[in-house]
């Protein structure tokens, strides 16, 4: 016979086992209930990591719709300049008009400002270029030998003894050749830019025709800057008879520099248009151009502003020779920034409307 206590003990054990199993089941159910919550958190974290950051907000300004006003402003500045260029010509410097050139060597203690003051007192319409270490090139209108001697003596009496290195007569023939070479350089640069940009943008929708539209618009902006710059100097030199408006070799250097800057600034805008045409196929061409202008305008303006600050400093504190050069660069860079944003890209829209591409 079995002991009752054993049965009781067995019964107790039998009754305890289901409770333990229930506890284990409850714990397992709790763990299973927690699993979906943890999985959801992981999914959210994963989504945050994989989601690309939102693009920066760009303030919406409709540049393209006001294009006629921009074109009108450019014409109001360029047309008077063209009139002065055609009717009255340019005030040519010694480099182009011909004249006398003195190369002198002063002691290091003599400053350029002192030399310029002494030259201005001669009434010879002269300019001074520093060659460093007390050396200067003094350019004036054509002077006969006796007048040259007077200028040399007056400089010696005002500034002390110096060494006269050489005296040259710059003829009009050399000046004419310089002008022709400068014009030829601008024309060749314009043709090369048109060909290069047509080839560069041939892969936009529309092929070579679209590439030619991009190149032609950039060329129009370039010519805008050249005509504006030369027109302003024609007005300053002939209209107001200012020496800073003279056309010399430094002015030609400034024009070629402006040509390069203008094209570079325009290409920045056009490159953004090309990229946006690839990724923004739902937008119209005009909307893509406007978006591209908004995305690049701040960059172009800030970059140009930093250069303008330096040029203003040179214009205020530089010598007479550098002032004309700094003014030419200042006008050209401001014009180049304006034309790349407000002329080149809107002109591209006008061209596309007149000659739609299929």
Coordinates of C-alpha atoms in Angstrom, one line a residue:
X1 CA 0.0 0.0 0.0
X2 CA 1.2 3.5 -0.7
X3 CA 1.7 6.0 1.9
X4 CA -0.9 8.8 2.0
X5 CA 1.7 11.3 2.5
X6 CA 3.4 10.3 -0.7
X7 CA 0.1 10.7 -2.6
X8 CA -0.5 14.0 -1.0
X9 CA 3.0 15.0 -1.9
X10 CA 2.6 13.8 -5.4
X11 CA -0.7 15.7 -5.7
X12 CA 0.9 18.8 -4.5
X13 CA 3.7 18.4 -7.0
X14 CA 1.2 17.7 -9.7
X15 CA -0.7 20.8 -9.0
X16 CA 2.5 22.9 -8.9
X17 CA 3.7 21.9 -12.3
X18 CA 1.0 23.6 -14.4
X19 CA 1.4 26.8 -12.5
X20 CA 5.1 26.9 -13.4
X21 CA 4.3 26.2 -17.0
X22 CA 1.8 29.0 -16.9
X23 CA 4.4 31.4 -15.6
X24 CA 6.8 30.3 -18.3
X25 CA 4.1 30.8 -20.9
X26 CA 3.3 34.2 -19.5
X27 CA 6.9 35.2 -19.6
X28 CA 7.3 33.9 -23.2
X29 CA 4.1 35.8 -24.2
X30 CA 5.6 38.9 -22.6
X31 CA 8.8 38.5 -24.5
X32 CA 6.8 37.9 -27.7
X33 CA 4.8 41.0 -27.0
X34 CA 7.9 43.1 -26.5
X35 CA 9.5 41.9 -29.8
X36 CA 7.2 43.8 -32.2
X37 CA 7.9 47.1 -30.2
X38 CA 11.6 46.6 -30.5
X39 CA 11.4 45.8 -34.2
X40 CA 9.3 48.9 -34.8
X41 CA 12.0 51.0 -33.1
X42 CA 14.6 49.5 -35.2
X43 CA 12.7 50.1 -38.4
X44 CA 12.2 53.8 -37.5
X45 CA 15.9 54.1 -36.7
X46 CA 16.8 52.4 -40.0
X47 CA 14.4 54.6 -41.9
X48 CA 16.0 57.7 -40.4
X49 CA 19.5 56.6 -41.4
X50 CA 18.6 55.6 -44.9
X51 CA 16.4 58.7 -45.7
X52 CA 18.5 61.3 -47.4
X53 CA 18.5 64.8 -45.9
X54 CA 16.0 67.2 -47.4
X55 CA 17.5 69.7 -49.9
X56 CA 18.1 73.2 -48.6
X57 CA 15.2 75.5 -49.0
X58 CA 15.7 78.1 -51.7
X59 CA 13.7 81.3 -51.6
X60 CA 11.5 81.4 -54.6
X61 CA 12.1 84.5 -56.8
X62 CA 10.8 84.7 -60.3
X63 CA 13.8 86.0 -62.2
X64 CA 12.9 84.8 -65.7
X65 CA 9.5 86.6 -65.9
X66 CA 11.1 90.0 -65.4
X67 CA 13.7 89.4 -68.2
X68 CA 12.5 92.3 -70.3
X69 CA 13.3 94.7 -67.6
X70 CA 16.8 93.3 -67.3
X71 CA 17.3 93.6 -71.0
X72 CA 16.0 97.2 -71.0
X73 CA 18.4 98.2 -68.2
X74 CA 21.3 96.8 -70.2
X75 CA 20.3 98.6 -73.3
X76 CA 20.0 101.9 -71.4
X77 CA 23.6 101.6 -70.4
X78 CA 25.1 100.2 -73.6
X79 CA 23.4 102.4 -76.2
X80 CA 24.9 105.7 -74.9
X81 CA 28.3 104.1 -74.8
X82 CA 28.0 102.8 -78.3
X83 CA 27.1 106.3 -79.4
X84 CA 30.2 107.8 -77.9
X85 CA 32.4 105.1 -79.4
X86 CA 31.0 105.7 -82.9
X87 CA 30.6 109.5 -82.8
X88 CA 33.5 110.6 -80.6
X89 CA 35.8 107.6 -80.3
X90 CA 38.1 106.9 -77.3
X91 CA 40.6 109.0 -75.4
X92 CA 43.7 107.0 -76.2
X93 CA 46.6 106.8 -73.8
X94 CA 50.3 107.0 -74.8
X95 CA 50.4 103.3 -75.5
X96 CA 48.0 103.8 -78.4
X97 CA 48.2 107.4 -79.4
X98 CA 52.0 107.5 -79.4
X99 CA 54.3 109.8 -77.4
X100 CA 57.5 110.0 -75.4
X101 CA 58.6 107.5 -72.8
X102 CA 61.2 108.2 -70.2
X103 CA 62.8 105.4 -68.2
X104 CA 64.4 106.8 -65.1
X105 CA 66.0 105.4 -61.9
X106 CA 65.6 107.4 -58.7
X107 CA 67.0 106.7 -55.2
X108 CA 64.8 104.3 -53.2
X109 CA 63.6 107.1 -50.9
X110 CA 61.7 108.7 -53.8
X111 CA 58.1 107.5 -53.8
X112 CA 55.7 107.0 -56.8
X113 CA 53.4 109.7 -55.4
X114 CA 56.3 112.2 -55.5
X115 CA 57.2 111.3 -59.1
X116 CA 53.5 111.6 -60.1
X117 CA 53.3 115.0 -58.5
X118 CA 56.4 116.2 -60.3
X119 CA 55.2 114.9 -63.7
X120 CA 51.7 116.5 -63.2
X121 CA 53.4 119.9 -62.6
X122 CA 55.0 119.6 -66.1
X123 CA 51.6 119.8 -67.9
X124 CA 52.7 117.0 -70.3
X125 CA 49.7 114.8 -69.8
X126 CA 52.0 112.1 -68.4
X127 CA 51.5 108.9 -66.5
X128 CA 53.9 107.0 -64.2
X129 CA 54.5 103.3 -64.0
X130 CA 56.7 101.9 -61.2
X131 CA 59.1 99.1 -62.2
X132 CA 60.4 98.5 -58.7
X133 CA 63.5 99.5 -56.7
X134 CA 63.2 103.2 -57.6
X135 CA 62.7 102.6 -61.3
X136 CA 59.9 104.4 -63.1
X137 CA 58.5 104.7 -66.7
X138 CA 57.2 108.2 -67.4
X139 CA 54.9 108.4 -70.5
X140 CA 53.8 111.7 -72.0
X141 CA 52.5 113.2 -75.2
X142 CA 55.1 113.4 -78.0
X143 CA 57.7 116.0 -77.0
X144 CA 60.4 117.6 -79.2
X145 CA 64.1 117.2 -77.9
X146 CA 64.2 120.6 -76.3
X147 CA 61.0 120.0 -74.4
X148 CA 62.3 116.6 -73.3
X149 CA 65.4 118.4 -71.8
X150 CA 63.2 120.8 -69.9
X151 CA 61.2 117.9 -68.4
X152 CA 64.4 116.1 -67.4
X153 CA 65.8 119.3 -65.7
X154 CA 62.5 120.0 -63.9
X155 CA 62.4 116.4 -62.5
X156 CA 65.9 116.8 -61.3
X157 CA 65.2 120.1 -59.5
X158 CA 62.1 118.7 -57.8
X159 CA 63.3 115.2 -56.9
X160 CA 67.0 115.4 -56.8
X161 CA 69.6 113.6 -59.0
X162 CA 68.5 110.5 -60.9
X163 CA 69.7 108.3 -63.7
X164 CA 68.1 108.6 -67.1
X165 CA 68.1 105.1 -68.5
X166 CA 66.6 105.8 -71.9
X167 CA 64.1 108.0 -73.9
X168 CA 61.9 106.3 -76.5
X169 CA 59.5 107.7 -79.0
X170 CA 56.3 105.6 -79.3
X171 CA 54.9 106.0 -82.9
X172 CA 51.3 105.8 -84.0
X173 CA 52.1 102.8 -86.2
X174 CA 53.0 100.7 -83.2
X175 CA 49.9 101.9 -81.4
X176 CA 47.7 101.0 -84.4
X177 CA 49.1 97.5 -84.5
X178 CA 48.5 97.1 -80.7
X179 CA 44.8 98.1 -81.2
X180 CA 44.4 95.6 -84.1
X181 CA 45.9 92.8 -82.1
X182 CA 43.7 93.6 -79.1
X183 CA 40.5 93.5 -81.2
X184 CA 41.7 90.3 -82.9
X185 CA 42.2 88.7 -79.5
X186 CA 38.7 89.5 -78.4
X187 CA 37.2 88.2 -81.7
X188 CA 39.2 84.9 -81.5
X189 CA 38.3 84.5 -77.9
X190 CA 34.6 85.0 -78.7
X191 CA 34.7 82.4 -81.5
X192 CA 36.6 79.9 -79.4
X193 CA 34.1 80.3 -76.5
X194 CA 31.1 79.8 -78.8
X195 CA 32.6 76.6 -80.2
X196 CA 33.7 75.3 -76.8
X197 CA 30.4 75.9 -75.1
X198 CA 28.4 74.4 -78.0
X199 CA 30.5 71.2 -77.6
X200 CA 30.2 71.3 -73.8
X201 CA 26.4 71.5 -73.7
X202 CA 25.7 69.2 -76.7
X203 CA 24.5 66.5 -74.3
X204 CA 21.5 68.4 -72.9
X205 CA 18.0 67.6 -74.4
X206 CA 18.0 68.9 -77.9
X207 CA 21.6 67.9 -78.8
X208 CA 23.8 70.2 -80.8
X209 CA 21.1 72.8 -81.4
X210 CA 20.6 73.1 -77.7
X211 CA 24.3 73.3 -77.2
X212 CA 24.5 76.2 -79.7
X213 CA 21.8 78.0 -77.8
X214 CA 23.8 77.7 -74.6
X215 CA 27.0 78.9 -76.4
X216 CA 25.2 81.7 -78.2
X217 CA 23.6 83.0 -75.0
X218 CA 27.0 82.9 -73.2
X219 CA 28.5 84.8 -76.2
X220 CA 25.8 87.4 -76.0
X221 CA 26.5 88.0 -72.3
X222 CA 30.2 88.3 -73.1
X223 CA 29.6 90.9 -75.8
X224 CA 27.2 92.7 -73.4
X225 CA 30.1 93.0 -70.9
X226 CA 32.6 94.2 -73.5
X227 CA 30.3 96.8 -75.0
X228 CA 29.3 98.1 -71.5
X229 CA 32.9 98.4 -70.4
X230 CA 34.2 100.1 -73.5
X231 CA 31.1 102.3 -73.6
X232 CA 31.6 103.5 -70.1
X233 CA 35.3 104.3 -70.8
X234 CA 34.3 106.2 -74.0
X235 CA 31.9 108.3 -71.9
X236 CA 34.5 108.9 -69.2
X237 CA 37.3 109.7 -71.6
X238 CA 35.5 111.8 -74.3
X239 CA 32.3 112.9 -72.5
X240 CA 33.9 114.0 -69.2
X241 CA 37.5 114.3 -70.4
X242 CA 38.8 112.2 -67.4
X243 CA 42.3 110.7 -67.5
X244 CA 41.0 107.6 -65.8
X245 CA 38.9 106.9 -69.0
X246 CA 41.9 106.6 -71.3
X247 CA 42.4 103.4 -73.3
X248 CA 45.8 101.9 -72.8
X249 CA 47.5 98.5 -72.7
X250 CA 46.3 97.9 -69.1
X251 CA 42.7 98.5 -70.3
X252 CA 43.2 95.8 -73.0
X253 CA 44.4 93.5 -70.2
X254 CA 41.4 94.3 -68.2
X255 CA 39.0 93.6 -71.1
X256 CA 40.5 90.2 -71.7
X257 CA 40.3 89.4 -68.0
X258 CA 36.6 90.4 -67.9
X259 CA 36.0 88.2 -70.9
X260 CA 37.3 85.2 -69.0
X261 CA 35.4 86.1 -65.8
X262 CA 32.1 86.7 -67.7
X263 CA 32.3 83.3 -69.4
X264 CA 33.2 81.5 -66.1
X265 CA 30.3 83.0 -64.2
X266 CA 27.9 82.1 -67.0
X267 CA 29.1 78.5 -67.2
X268 CA 28.4 78.1 -63.5
X269 CA 24.7 79.0 -64.1
X270 CA 24.5 76.9 -67.3
X271 CA 26.0 73.9 -65.6
X272 CA 23.4 74.0 -63.0
X273 CA 20.7 74.3 -65.7
X274 CA 22.1 71.2 -67.3
X275 CA 22.0 69.2 -64.1
X276 CA 18.5 70.3 -63.2
X277 CA 17.3 69.3 -66.7
X278 CA 18.3 65.8 -65.8
X279 CA 16.7 65.5 -62.4
X280 CA 13.7 67.8 -62.8
X281 CA 11.9 66.4 -65.8
X282 CA 8.5 67.5 -64.5
X283 CA 9.4 71.1 -64.6
X284 CA 9.2 73.3 -67.7
X285 CA 12.4 74.7 -69.2
X286 CA 11.6 78.1 -67.9
X287 CA 11.1 76.8 -64.3
X288 CA 14.4 74.9 -64.5
X289 CA 16.2 78.0 -65.6
X290 CA 14.6 80.0 -62.8
X291 CA 15.5 77.3 -60.2
X292 CA 19.1 77.2 -61.4
X293 CA 19.4 81.0 -61.1
X294 CA 18.1 80.9 -57.6
X295 CA 20.6 78.2 -56.7
X296 CA 23.6 80.0 -58.1
X297 CA 22.9 83.7 -57.7
X298 CA 24.0 84.0 -54.1
X299 CA 27.3 82.2 -54.8
X300 CA 28.0 84.4 -57.8
X301 CA 27.2 87.7 -56.0
X302 CA 29.3 86.8 -52.9
X303 CA 32.3 85.7 -55.0
X304 CA 32.1 88.9 -57.1
X305 CA 31.7 91.1 -53.9
X306 CA 35.0 89.8 -52.4
X307 CA 36.8 90.8 -55.6
X308 CA 35.0 94.2 -55.7
X309 CA 36.3 95.0 -52.2
X310 CA 39.9 94.6 -53.4
X311 CA 39.3 96.6 -56.5
X312 CA 37.7 99.4 -54.6
X313 CA 40.8 99.5 -52.3
X314 CA 43.1 99.8 -55.3
X315 CA 40.8 102.4 -56.9
X316 CA 41.0 104.6 -53.7
X317 CA 44.6 104.2 -52.8
X318 CA 46.4 103.1 -56.0
X319 CA 48.4 105.2 -58.4
X320 CA 46.9 106.9 -61.4
X321 CA 47.9 104.1 -63.7
X322 CA 46.4 101.4 -61.5
X323 CA 43.2 103.4 -61.0
X324 CA 42.1 103.0 -64.6
X325 CA 42.9 99.3 -64.6
X326 CA 41.1 98.8 -61.3
X327 CA 38.0 100.7 -62.6
X328 CA 37.9 98.7 -65.8
X329 CA 38.0 95.4 -63.8
X330 CA 35.4 96.7 -61.3
X331 CA 33.0 97.6 -64.1
X332 CA 33.6 94.4 -65.9
X333 CA 33.1 92.1 -62.9
X334 CA 29.9 93.8 -61.8
X335 CA 28.7 93.7 -65.4
X336 CA 29.7 90.0 -65.7
X337 CA 27.9 89.0 -62.6
X338 CA 24.8 90.9 -63.7
X339 CA 24.8 89.5 -67.2
X340 CA 25.3 85.8 -66.2
X341 CA 22.3 86.0 -63.8
X342 CA 19.9 88.4 -65.5
X343 CA 20.9 88.3 -69.2
X344 CA 22.5 85.0 -70.2
X345 CA 20.0 82.5 -68.6
X346 CA 16.8 84.5 -69.4
X347 CA 18.1 85.0 -73.0
X348 CA 18.3 81.2 -73.2
X349 CA 14.6 81.0 -72.3
X350 CA 13.8 83.5 -75.0
X351 CA 15.8 81.6 -77.6
X352 CA 14.2 78.3 -76.6
X353 CA 10.7 79.9 -77.1
X354 CA 11.6 81.3 -80.5
X355 CA 13.2 78.0 -81.6
X356 CA 11.6 75.1 -79.6
X357 CA 13.6 71.9 -79.6
X358 CA 11.8 68.6 -80.1

